[in-house]
C-alpha positions as a LaTeX table, in Angstrom:
\begin{tabular}{lrrr}
\hline
Residue & $x$ (\AA) & $y$ (\AA) & $z$ (\AA) \\
\hline
Met1 & 43.43 & 103.35 & 71.32 \\
His2 & 47.02 & 102.28 & 70.57 \\
His3 & 47.86 & 105.83 & 69.64 \\
Leu4 & 46.84 & 107.05 & 73.12 \\
Ile5 & 48.87 & 104.28 & 74.81 \\
Asn6 & 51.94 & 105.17 & 72.72 \\
Glu7 & 51.48 & 108.84 & 73.59 \\
Tyr8 & 51.50 & 107.95 & 77.29 \\
Arg9 & 54.70 & 105.79 & 77.15 \\
Pro10 & 57.25 & 108.68 & 77.43 \\
Leu11 & 55.40 & 110.00 & 80.51 \\
Gln12 & 55.33 & 106.53 & 82.02 \\
Ala13 & 59.05 & 106.02 & 81.33 \\
Arg14 & 59.91 & 109.39 & 82.87 \\
Asp15 & 57.84 & 108.65 & 85.98 \\
Thr16 & 59.43 & 105.20 & 86.31 \\
Leu17 & 62.89 & 106.72 & 86.02 \\
Arg18 & 62.02 & 109.38 & 88.59 \\
Met19 & 60.79 & 106.69 & 91.03 \\
Met20 & 63.93 & 104.59 & 90.49 \\
Gln21 & 66.20 & 107.56 & 91.11 \\
Ser22 & 64.33 & 108.57 & 94.27 \\
Gln23 & 64.60 & 104.98 & 95.57 \\
Gln24 & 68.35 & 104.95 & 94.82 \\
Leu25 & 68.74 & 108.29 & 96.60 \\
Lys26 & 66.95 & 106.93 & 99.69 \\
Glu27 & 69.20 & 103.86 & 99.74 \\
Leu28 & 72.30 & 106.03 & 99.33 \\
Lys29 & 71.24 & 108.28 & 102.21 \\
Lys30 & 70.71 & 105.20 & 104.43 \\
Thr31 & 74.15 & 103.88 & 103.49 \\
Val32 & 75.81 & 107.22 & 104.21 \\
Lys33 & 74.03 & 107.44 & 107.57 \\
Arg34 & 75.19 & 103.93 & 108.55 \\
Phe35 & 78.75 & 104.70 & 107.39 \\
Lys36 & 78.82 & 107.90 & 109.46 \\
Gly37 & 77.67 & 105.89 & 112.49 \\
His38 & 80.47 & 103.36 & 111.99 \\
Leu39 & 82.98 & 106.17 & 111.46 \\
Thr40 & 81.90 & 107.89 & 114.67 \\
Ala41 & 82.13 & 104.61 & 116.61 \\
Gly42 & 85.58 & 103.92 & 115.15 \\
Lys43 & 86.84 & 107.39 & 116.03 \\
Ala44 & 85.51 & 107.02 & 119.58 \\
Ala45 & 87.20 & 103.63 & 120.00 \\
Leu46 & 90.47 & 104.98 & 118.64 \\
Arg47 & 90.28 & 108.04 & 120.88 \\
Glu48 & 89.61 & 105.78 & 123.88 \\
Glu49 & 92.55 & 103.52 & 123.06 \\
Leu50 & 94.93 & 106.44 & 122.57 \\
Ser51 & 93.91 & 108.14 & 125.80 \\
Leu52 & 94.76 & 105.24 & 128.09 \\
Ser53 & 96.67 & 106.52 & 131.10 \\
Asp54 & 98.74 & 103.36 & 131.50 \\
Leu55 & 100.11 & 103.60 & 127.99 \\
Lys56 & 103.89 & 103.48 & 128.15 \\
Leu57 & 106.02 & 103.82 & 125.08 \\
Thr58 & 109.40 & 102.20 & 125.09 \\
Pro59 & 112.17 & 104.20 & 123.46 \\
Val60 & 113.30 & 103.12 & 120.05 \\
Pro61 & 116.59 & 101.20 & 120.35 \\
Arg62 & 119.55 & 102.97 & 118.86 \\
Pro63 & 121.34 & 101.07 & 116.11 \\
Ser64 & 124.67 & 99.59 & 117.12 \\
Pro65 & 127.63 & 100.55 & 114.98 \\
Leu66 & 128.86 & 97.90 & 112.59 \\
Thr67 & 132.14 & 96.36 & 113.67 \\
Gly68 & 134.72 & 94.83 & 111.40 \\
Ile69 & 133.41 & 96.48 & 108.25 \\
Asp70 & 135.20 & 99.40 & 106.72 \\
Ile71 & 133.14 & 100.76 & 103.87 \\
Asp72 & 135.86 & 103.10 & 102.61 \\
Ser73 & 138.60 & 100.45 & 102.53 \\
Asp74 & 140.43 & 99.46 & 99.35 \\
Glu75 & 140.26 & 95.93 & 98.01 \\
Glu76 & 144.03 & 95.47 & 98.47 \\
Asn77 & 143.67 & 95.76 & 102.24 \\
Met78 & 140.92 & 93.14 & 102.41 \\
Pro79 & 141.93 & 89.65 & 103.61 \\
Ala80 & 142.09 & 87.06 & 100.85 \\
Leu81 & 139.30 & 84.50 & 100.72 \\
Thr82 & 140.79 & 81.02 & 100.67 \\
Lys83 & 137.84 & 78.76 & 101.51 \\
Met84 & 134.12 & 79.09 & 101.01 \\
Glu85 & 131.64 & 77.03 & 102.99 \\
Val86 & 128.19 & 76.32 & 101.54 \\
Ser87 & 125.43 & 74.66 & 103.52 \\
Phe88 & 122.37 & 73.25 & 101.77 \\
Met89 & 119.77 & 70.94 & 103.30 \\
Gly90 & 122.14 & 69.71 & 106.01 \\
Leu91 & 125.06 & 69.15 & 103.63 \\
Ile92 & 128.15 & 71.27 & 104.13 \\
Val93 & 130.51 & 71.67 & 101.18 \\
Val94 & 133.85 & 73.46 & 101.53 \\
Tyr95 & 135.38 & 74.93 & 98.38 \\
Asp96 & 139.05 & 75.87 & 98.11 \\
Val97 & 139.06 & 79.10 & 96.12 \\
Thr98 & 142.84 & 79.67 & 95.90 \\
\hline
\end{tabular}
């Protein structure tokens, strides 16, 4: 009797594995179907938002040129720093750096 049961075990294991894989495949198909539904809804919402007729884009502001800074200047032409002011937590300390 045990011999017959042991002979049947590989068939039982294979059938169990086949059932598990078919169940996983069904669940995966359901998940893909739900994802496609969400993707379609998202695309439709995005398309609707982008097709609004009252959508007005403001032009990007042009950068203003920097004033008072000469990148190509030599260090000799730069004004000498005589005092440095440091502010920390409401305290202002002035250092004389000459």
